[in-house]
XYZ file of C-alpha atoms in Angstrom:
624
model
C 79.529 111.046 165.784
C 75.902 111.150 167.718
C 74.321 108.635 169.777
C 72.411 107.614 167.449
C 74.511 106.462 164.558
C 76.662 103.816 165.216
C 80.222 102.904 163.496
C 79.027 99.257 162.042
C 82.810 99.721 159.430
C 84.567 97.015 161.509
C 82.405 94.426 160.728
C 81.777 95.638 157.066
C 85.428 96.833 156.982
C 86.484 92.688 155.200
C 83.749 91.776 152.782
C 84.537 94.904 151.117
C 88.393 94.321 151.305
C 87.885 91.359 148.941
C 84.629 92.757 146.963
C 84.986 94.518 143.161
C 85.406 97.792 143.776
C 86.017 98.233 146.839
C 85.974 102.099 146.446
C 82.419 102.443 145.939
C 82.102 101.633 150.203
C 84.407 103.699 151.876
C 84.048 107.172 152.724
C 86.311 110.203 153.193
C 86.449 111.323 148.999
C 87.427 115.335 148.695
C 84.263 117.437 149.642
C 82.592 114.272 151.203
C 80.638 116.082 154.137
C 80.212 114.991 157.188
C 78.312 117.037 160.369
C 78.964 115.619 164.504
C 76.339 117.794 166.772
C 73.547 116.857 163.937
C 70.600 116.158 165.570
C 67.908 115.082 162.832
C 69.832 112.522 160.435
C 68.057 112.100 156.422
C 70.388 109.044 154.436
C 69.242 109.980 150.163
C 69.815 106.788 148.919
C 70.028 106.451 144.561
C 68.760 102.492 144.482
C 71.933 101.702 142.013
C 75.400 101.368 142.632
C 77.774 104.152 143.103
C 79.783 105.302 139.791
C 76.585 105.171 138.872
C 74.621 107.019 141.076
C 77.810 109.898 142.368
C 77.189 111.796 139.349
C 73.018 112.528 140.115
C 72.601 115.692 140.407
C 70.015 115.328 142.404
C 70.957 113.612 144.931
C 73.870 116.445 144.843
C 71.651 119.119 145.334
C 69.808 117.416 147.890
C 72.217 116.394 150.469
C 73.880 119.379 150.461
C 70.644 122.005 151.263
C 70.239 119.112 153.566
C 73.755 119.689 155.268
C 72.982 122.980 154.645
C 70.055 123.703 157.964
C 71.037 123.460 161.474
C 71.076 120.762 163.289
C 70.237 118.574 160.097
C 72.899 115.680 158.653
C 72.722 114.519 155.471
C 74.982 111.108 154.168
C 74.786 108.975 150.884
C 73.523 105.929 150.602
C 73.970 103.569 147.128
C 73.011 99.903 146.648
C 75.818 97.193 146.505
C 76.260 95.300 143.826
C 74.435 92.123 143.630
C 77.339 90.456 145.103
C 77.981 92.651 147.833
C 74.353 92.725 148.622
C 74.322 88.209 148.601
C 77.053 88.834 151.000
C 75.747 91.533 153.299
C 72.956 88.772 154.082
C 74.873 86.040 154.370
C 76.893 88.069 156.918
C 73.965 89.365 158.451
C 75.407 92.968 157.955
C 72.413 95.851 156.280
C 72.577 98.296 154.037
C 75.411 101.368 156.063
C 75.324 104.799 154.427
C 78.928 105.866 153.529
C 79.745 108.887 155.181
C 79.210 106.797 158.834
C 79.224 103.466 157.472
C 76.035 103.468 159.855
C 73.016 100.776 159.648
C 70.575 103.147 157.117
C 67.804 101.861 159.722
C 69.738 104.140 162.657
C 67.972 107.195 160.760
C 65.263 109.759 161.157
C 63.788 109.723 157.551
C 65.958 107.434 154.323
C 64.943 109.158 151.403
C 65.001 107.142 148.212
C 65.209 109.477 144.895
C 63.813 107.412 141.661
C 65.103 107.909 138.813
C 63.580 105.528 136.092
C 61.132 102.906 135.819
C 62.899 99.934 135.745
C 65.073 101.134 139.391
C 61.263 100.050 141.246
C 62.024 96.684 142.300
C 66.117 97.810 143.035
C 64.488 99.791 146.452
C 63.044 97.579 147.203
C 65.748 95.779 148.123
C 67.634 98.915 149.375
C 64.591 98.974 151.770
C 64.894 94.588 152.683
C 68.794 95.036 153.126
C 68.672 97.984 155.677
C 66.165 96.061 157.708
C 63.833 98.491 157.096
C 59.349 96.968 156.533
C 58.894 97.454 153.115
C 55.675 99.006 152.855
C 54.821 101.844 154.920
C 51.466 99.968 156.589
C 54.474 97.811 158.331
C 56.013 100.142 160.302
C 55.380 101.433 163.715
C 57.310 104.454 165.910
C 60.511 103.577 166.767
C 60.595 102.571 162.371
C 62.767 105.572 159.241
C 60.354 107.574 158.111
C 60.657 106.980 154.368
C 60.368 109.312 151.169
C 61.107 109.807 147.567
C 61.010 112.114 144.766
C 62.059 112.150 141.439
C 60.609 111.976 138.014
C 58.865 108.476 138.783
C 57.032 110.536 141.601
C 54.791 112.308 138.712
C 53.287 108.643 138.910
C 53.710 107.595 141.800
C 50.472 104.619 142.396
C 52.989 101.721 141.301
C 55.568 103.114 144.003
C 53.286 104.412 146.888
C 52.854 101.843 149.196
C 56.559 101.234 150.140
C 56.646 104.964 150.785
C 55.327 107.682 153.914
C 55.424 110.051 151.800
C 56.469 111.354 147.977
C 57.429 114.890 148.069
C 56.203 116.353 144.260
C 58.625 118.687 142.210
C 61.247 120.462 142.948
C 63.667 119.538 146.553
C 65.694 122.743 147.121
C 63.258 123.855 149.629
C 60.758 121.555 149.989
C 63.078 118.788 151.483
C 64.625 121.232 154.429
C 61.109 122.214 155.084
C 59.454 118.689 155.195
C 62.002 117.533 157.289
C 62.070 120.459 159.798
C 57.578 119.099 160.020
C 59.053 115.933 160.765
C 62.013 117.030 163.311
C 59.137 118.862 164.928
C 57.111 116.317 165.363
C 58.948 113.492 166.899
C 61.002 116.824 169.247
C 56.849 116.654 170.702
C 56.571 112.716 170.518
C 54.096 112.847 167.629
C 52.835 109.488 166.416
C 53.761 108.677 163.231
C 49.890 109.755 161.395
C 50.186 112.468 163.358
C 54.171 113.871 162.520
C 52.411 112.345 158.100
C 49.087 114.220 158.819
C 51.471 117.430 160.092
C 53.288 116.690 156.399
C 50.886 116.315 154.608
C 49.177 119.933 154.880
C 52.595 121.588 154.157
C 52.667 121.961 149.737
C 53.569 119.812 147.316
C 53.564 116.548 149.476
C 51.704 113.376 148.864
C 50.853 111.026 151.368
C 49.379 107.817 149.827
C 47.983 105.638 153.484
C 45.519 109.035 153.661
C 43.903 107.802 150.271
C 41.631 104.572 149.059
C 42.758 103.419 146.418
C 39.010 103.441 144.105
C 37.906 101.409 141.313
C 38.822 101.738 137.812
C 34.386 102.511 137.539
C 34.858 104.738 140.707
C 37.935 106.143 138.880
C 35.820 106.914 135.896
C 32.743 108.128 138.389
C 34.655 111.013 140.119
C 37.407 112.060 137.601
C 40.120 110.211 140.438
C 41.421 107.075 141.310
C 41.720 108.179 145.144
C 39.631 109.141 148.003
C 40.929 110.806 150.629
C 40.484 108.725 154.326
C 41.716 111.428 156.798
C 40.468 115.442 157.206
C 41.954 118.191 155.674
C 43.685 116.870 152.913
C 44.319 118.161 149.590
C 42.863 115.827 146.270
C 45.227 117.144 144.322
C 48.420 117.797 145.070
C 50.819 120.445 142.655
C 53.678 121.068 141.909
C 56.801 122.695 143.464
C 58.615 125.182 141.937
C 62.252 125.991 143.095
C 61.625 129.955 142.292
C 64.868 131.122 142.925
C 67.254 128.675 140.895
C 68.064 131.455 138.691
C 69.565 133.564 140.642
C 71.266 130.427 142.714
C 75.284 129.730 142.697
C 75.856 126.876 139.161
C 78.251 126.336 141.893
C 77.098 123.312 144.139
C 79.736 121.499 145.911
C 80.219 118.522 144.748
C 82.296 115.617 145.895
C 85.654 114.219 144.087
C 84.800 109.487 143.229
C 87.801 107.402 144.420
C 86.710 105.198 141.390
C 85.299 106.297 137.946
C 81.663 107.002 137.930
C 79.868 107.195 135.152
C 79.777 110.497 133.858
C 83.369 111.623 135.869
C 83.115 115.085 134.735
C 82.237 118.617 136.856
C 79.019 119.044 136.577
C 77.236 122.961 136.050
C 73.804 123.080 135.874
C 72.683 126.181 133.082
C 68.594 126.229 132.633
C 66.489 124.613 134.246
C 62.760 123.444 131.913
C 62.085 122.187 128.220
C 58.997 124.421 126.860
C 59.815 122.611 123.080
C 56.901 120.755 123.574
C 57.929 116.938 121.975
C 54.927 115.036 122.639
C 57.234 112.166 124.207
C 58.874 113.627 127.411
C 58.367 113.467 130.269
C 61.129 115.825 131.718
C 59.710 118.743 128.715
C 56.257 118.876 130.774
C 57.310 118.282 135.038
C 60.089 121.085 134.620
C 58.007 124.022 133.895
C 58.483 126.985 133.403
C 61.577 127.405 131.913
C 64.388 128.879 133.772
C 67.459 130.643 132.656
C 70.973 130.903 135.272
C 73.349 133.522 133.372
C 75.990 133.417 132.155
C 78.118 135.237 134.859
C 76.247 133.045 137.116
C 77.361 129.951 135.044
C 81.363 130.950 134.127
C 82.300 131.570 137.827
C 80.406 128.370 138.566
C 82.735 126.550 136.889
C 85.753 128.232 136.757
C 84.551 127.628 141.239
C 83.766 123.788 140.239
C 87.571 123.635 138.593
C 89.442 125.141 140.948
C 87.855 123.265 143.747
C 87.358 119.599 142.299
C 90.759 119.479 139.734
C 87.911 118.127 136.961
C 88.896 118.759 133.431
C 85.533 118.607 131.837
C 82.772 120.811 132.188
C 79.731 119.407 131.700
C 76.813 122.530 130.733
C 73.625 120.209 131.747
C 69.820 120.878 131.605
C 67.082 119.396 128.806
C 68.339 122.181 126.435
C 71.567 123.981 127.249
C 72.118 124.992 123.507
C 68.708 126.621 123.571
C 70.693 129.019 126.361
C 69.756 132.776 125.234
C 73.585 133.217 126.336
C 74.892 130.382 125.113
C 77.638 132.350 122.321
C 78.823 134.275 125.065
C 79.018 132.544 128.044
C 81.478 129.357 126.235
C 83.314 131.865 124.200
C 83.612 132.531 127.882
C 84.799 129.644 129.065
C 86.581 128.447 126.417
C 88.629 131.226 126.359
C 88.637 131.258 130.285
C 90.507 127.791 130.196
C 92.698 128.343 127.474
C 96.084 126.104 127.026
C 94.465 124.614 130.502
C 93.331 120.659 128.464
C 89.782 121.791 130.207
C 87.792 120.510 128.645
C 83.940 122.494 127.734
C 81.350 120.034 126.135
C 77.277 120.100 125.770
C 75.737 117.446 126.901
C 71.901 118.107 125.040
C 72.446 119.977 121.806
C 69.874 121.430 119.748
C 69.397 120.212 116.463
C 68.401 123.719 114.949
C 70.408 125.788 117.214
C 73.632 124.322 116.128
C 74.918 126.336 113.442
C 78.636 127.092 112.281
C 78.915 129.674 114.747
C 77.948 126.626 117.807
C 80.053 124.278 116.091
C 83.490 126.413 117.005
C 82.204 126.826 120.104
C 81.852 123.771 121.585
C 84.290 122.067 123.378
C 86.635 123.832 122.333
C 89.684 121.733 120.377
C 88.844 118.930 121.549
C 86.342 116.975 119.467
C 84.864 114.223 120.898
C 82.188 112.498 119.511
C 78.968 114.843 119.537
C 74.618 113.875 120.019
C 71.674 114.944 118.177
C 68.264 113.198 118.745
C 66.085 113.467 115.650
C 63.728 111.808 117.563
C 62.003 109.831 114.159
C 62.815 109.309 110.924
C 60.276 111.666 108.639
C 59.027 114.816 108.882
C 55.626 113.671 109.143
C 56.278 111.639 112.453
C 58.370 114.655 113.830
C 55.885 116.446 113.385
C 53.032 114.545 115.038
C 55.716 114.517 117.803
C 56.145 118.045 117.828
C 59.697 118.012 117.678
C 60.109 121.241 115.474
C 62.836 119.761 114.066
C 63.381 118.795 110.210
C 66.090 117.599 107.820
C 67.249 120.713 106.193
C 68.760 121.975 109.765
C 70.568 118.035 110.686
C 71.983 118.005 107.827
C 72.980 121.560 108.479
C 74.658 120.516 111.907
C 76.311 117.562 110.647
C 77.916 120.556 107.888
C 78.974 122.471 110.339
C 80.258 119.591 112.704
C 82.203 117.625 110.100
C 83.430 120.818 108.604
C 84.776 122.045 112.098
C 86.239 118.843 112.920
C 84.717 116.512 114.710
C 84.562 112.875 113.048
C 82.416 111.389 115.231
C 78.472 111.806 115.887
C 75.303 109.391 117.734
C 72.373 110.065 115.915
C 69.281 109.236 119.140
C 65.211 107.691 117.119
C 62.457 106.027 119.332
C 60.556 103.531 117.587
C 57.073 101.928 118.071
C 55.856 106.583 118.198
C 52.402 107.206 117.594
C 51.669 106.922 113.656
C 54.289 105.345 113.165
C 55.111 102.927 109.883
C 57.355 101.247 108.148
C 57.685 104.163 106.115
C 58.816 106.461 109.323
C 60.981 103.462 110.267
C 63.131 103.842 106.224
C 62.771 106.747 106.967
C 65.512 107.056 110.031
C 68.350 104.782 107.712
C 67.567 107.260 104.913
C 68.266 110.637 107.133
C 71.326 108.153 108.581
C 72.686 107.313 105.012
C 71.895 111.715 103.997
C 73.905 111.378 106.947
C 76.677 110.616 106.386
C 77.040 111.415 103.064
C 76.778 114.817 103.916
C 79.651 114.367 107.246
C 82.742 112.059 104.339
C 82.055 115.388 101.971
C 82.310 117.220 105.042
C 86.400 116.369 106.097
C 89.615 116.906 104.051
C 89.404 113.361 101.737
C 93.129 112.081 103.490
C 90.480 111.904 106.709
C 87.263 110.473 105.824
C 87.836 107.168 106.971
C 87.881 108.880 109.773
C 83.926 108.972 109.857
C 81.480 107.474 112.212
C 77.535 108.026 112.281
C 75.921 105.785 114.911
C 73.268 104.781 115.505
C 71.507 104.036 118.893
C 66.310 103.537 118.278
C 64.589 103.038 122.037
C 60.606 101.978 121.659
C 59.016 104.191 123.138
C 57.494 103.873 126.726
C 55.042 106.219 127.346
C 54.724 108.300 130.070
C 52.407 110.284 132.764
C 51.691 113.543 132.519
C 52.608 113.797 128.399
C 50.152 114.511 125.779
C 51.444 110.514 125.065
C 50.303 109.251 128.003
C 47.194 107.681 126.610
C 48.622 105.644 123.644
C 49.819 101.802 124.308
C 53.353 100.636 123.836
C 54.130 98.355 120.396
C 54.370 94.393 121.533
C 58.056 93.538 121.990
C 57.306 91.390 119.093
C 56.738 94.602 117.008
C 59.369 96.458 117.761
C 61.895 93.266 116.615
C 60.236 93.757 113.689
C 60.589 97.513 113.669
C 63.485 96.967 114.124
C 64.449 94.009 110.589
C 63.355 96.682 108.421
C 65.789 99.757 109.995
C 68.406 97.287 110.006
C 67.341 95.734 106.091
C 67.508 99.779 105.356
C 70.202 100.749 105.551
C 72.365 100.155 103.097
C 76.222 101.366 104.348
C 78.870 99.199 106.558
C 79.567 102.659 108.148
C 76.751 103.510 109.247
C 76.277 101.916 113.534
C 72.958 100.481 114.503
C 72.321 99.600 118.313
C 69.284 99.580 119.428
C 67.717 98.867 123.191
C 66.766 95.315 124.263
C 62.117 96.024 124.062
C 62.595 93.176 126.372
C 62.570 95.450 129.443
C 60.309 97.807 127.675
C 56.723 96.599 128.973
C 57.764 96.469 133.124
C 59.062 100.489 131.925
C 54.946 100.799 130.003
C 54.171 98.681 133.216
C 55.209 101.217 135.679
C 55.377 103.891 133.992
C 51.350 103.808 133.421
C 50.729 101.760 136.070
C 47.441 102.243 139.406
C 48.639 100.858 142.865
C 47.370 97.631 142.057
C 51.088 97.378 140.443
C 53.335 97.246 144.164
C 51.574 94.124 144.115
C 53.564 93.150 140.882
C 56.773 94.558 141.543
C 56.720 92.963 145.121
C 55.913 90.472 143.571
C 58.542 90.262 140.644
C 61.258 91.415 143.510
C 60.394 87.952 145.516
C 61.410 85.969 142.648
C 65.240 86.979 141.459
C 64.132 90.656 139.906
C 67.113 92.764 140.792
C 69.575 95.258 138.868
C 66.156 95.736 135.916
C 68.079 98.709 134.256
C 71.042 96.378 133.858
C 71.156 93.924 130.544
C 73.120 91.185 132.397
C 70.649 90.967 135.739
C 66.856 91.550 133.768
C 64.960 88.950 134.817
C 62.568 88.827 132.731
C 60.879 86.034 134.093
C 60.505 87.067 137.597
C 58.173 89.985 135.746
C 56.563 86.910 133.791
C 55.628 85.031 136.697
C 55.058 86.889 139.086
C 52.304 88.336 136.944
C 51.143 85.600 136.767
C 51.021 84.686 139.627
C 48.876 87.376 140.835
C 46.843 87.530 137.793
C 47.978 90.606 136.559
C 47.707 90.976 132.589
C 51.100 93.037 132.227
C 50.517 92.985 128.907
C 47.392 95.192 128.118
C 48.972 97.613 130.476
C 51.714 98.444 129.026
C 49.366 98.503 125.354
C 46.589 100.083 125.843
C 45.440 102.424 124.828
C 42.594 104.730 126.468
C 39.489 107.340 124.872
C 41.385 111.504 126.042
C 38.687 111.385 128.650
C 40.020 108.016 130.431
C 41.279 109.087 133.618
C 44.763 107.856 134.028
C 45.754 106.569 137.612
C 47.634 109.571 138.797
C 45.237 112.578 137.701
C 46.025 113.192 141.710
C 49.098 114.701 140.716
C 49.702 117.278 138.960
C 53.513 119.145 136.799
C 50.535 122.788 136.317
C 50.285 120.954 132.700
C 46.394 121.081 132.705
C 44.655 118.068 130.453
C 43.419 119.980 128.763
C 46.324 120.785 127.522
C 47.373 117.542 127.159
C 44.361 115.612 125.338
C 44.653 119.082 122.818
C 48.142 118.150 122.153
C 47.137 114.692 121.677
C 44.869 115.959 119.423
C 46.864 118.029 116.971
C 49.007 115.201 117.331
C 46.567 112.779 115.029
C 46.549 116.145 112.992
C 49.959 116.469 112.695
C 50.294 120.446 113.774
C 52.748 121.905 115.464
C 53.429 123.759 118.652
C 56.051 126.389 119.438
C 58.176 127.071 122.131
C 56.892 129.579 123.765
C 60.284 130.859 124.902
C 60.460 131.324 121.441
C 57.507 132.201 120.538
C 53.671 133.227 121.537
C 52.313 131.923 124.707
C 50.896 127.451 124.241
C 48.389 128.192 127.412
C 50.038 124.587 128.926
C 48.763 126.149 132.021
C 51.991 126.049 134.434
C 52.602 129.529 134.603
C 48.729 130.746 135.527
C 48.597 127.734 137.637
C 52.423 127.572 139.660
C 52.419 131.075 139.477
C 55.162 131.331 137.942
C 56.834 131.994 134.531
C 59.540 131.668 131.804
C 63.115 133.521 133.698
C 65.690 134.058 130.777
C 68.559 135.638 131.486
C 68.513 137.324 127.246
C 66.415 137.048 124.304
C 66.023 134.190 122.980
């Protein structure tokens, strides 16, 4: 082990032996990599527990690409469970990496993925537990550089003061290239400032401390909330795309955990990007353009992954896997290759308008668990508003095909609080559920009707940065509960199970999604008052957030619920996904007219601006 990384396992071990699920904290899983000859070290942290973070594809990809670079080593870090965090503090022990059990603060760079808004306080919990100053301005020459990337980096400002730099876009090439800049600067003995100045000139890297945060009036007048205070840094940070995705192998060497993890299976990414254009969907905007891996690539990757890991379930992942131009061929070949082995091939993201009789027969082969579809809204009017581009007939056709093919359980995902929603739209969810159940029962033999299960999961709309609905406010929690009541009253059948997300956490999601840099004070104050693991229902501490807001005179309800005119400059205007502001505003106006925009991979270009801005086009393996 390099001298700089010293294991603290002997001190940690007594705590691990008493911990719940000790396998969260130990090394030597199948597939784990340790590079003893590296002179530069990254610890990549997922800000939640091992079983939630270990299956994360971004974490796996980034650790792999860094370990592929000569002289660089990447290790994993996860936030211990709450009681283990407390025990480490009581024992005076820091957050440690998995592979070497080395203190995280001993690494050259600490990378944090930003998976969702409710992870905000966990980031501070991890930094504090590691013994790293929370804010970039407080770090000295010997502290590690703390960087971040991921979905929430597309509005980086609520997190900006906590990071030295943020990676905007896909990290396969960006991350190791950025680390090369930091490694070279450290070898040359450059200061933190000069190192970050070198990094800021690399496309896609954002160094928040190099920009002054403006007042609201200044921002609306100038067209941006930031103003450079260092010469030569860009005023707009453009998303970077991994251009080699389509030709890269779908097999990413992965670790097989000792303990059961969420989504504990082989995951193979079949395509990246989605051009369906749902107006609430941030992922659909930030991962454009669409890039498909070929059927040959995917099939060989799955078979190699099964041989390497021993998994008996494979998930063909993407934002919309059944949109893949060769999905039929892929599923047929995989089902034939795994016939008689007990391996299940699953497609987690099924489109209603592409799930017909043939697809029902191909998905999951002979092992049929539950299906999930996402109509999102209960009426065609509202589905047109959100540009879902599916109809009730698409849903019923999918239900008919699935239950006739042997499926017996189906979950439907909806949102309440979408822009322009009325009570009739909410009751439309109930009507759709009732009719779906009736269709499912009619599609199965008489002796199996009792096995039919239709359930609904209802989430509260959260306005997301970089989407056409970014200017729209969120409905208040009390109004969300009223609409849930309207839905529950409208669902008459006891055979239909309706569950909804607690709206108490949704204001935190909305605040961290659409605030500016001032929200960093709120996040830190909420954390200091005990907020952590906000995504865990049993741990969410609403009082900590409300008290923090009151102490700072921060109107969280206004930030979450305010709507803005389309010419209002939002706090993330300096971050570009490639989708133009003009196009986002046009899509929002179309929503008010209940107009739809077709998917450009099936139809003509929608002029979102991504392809010319990023100099890359949709890359399809065949004709859709």
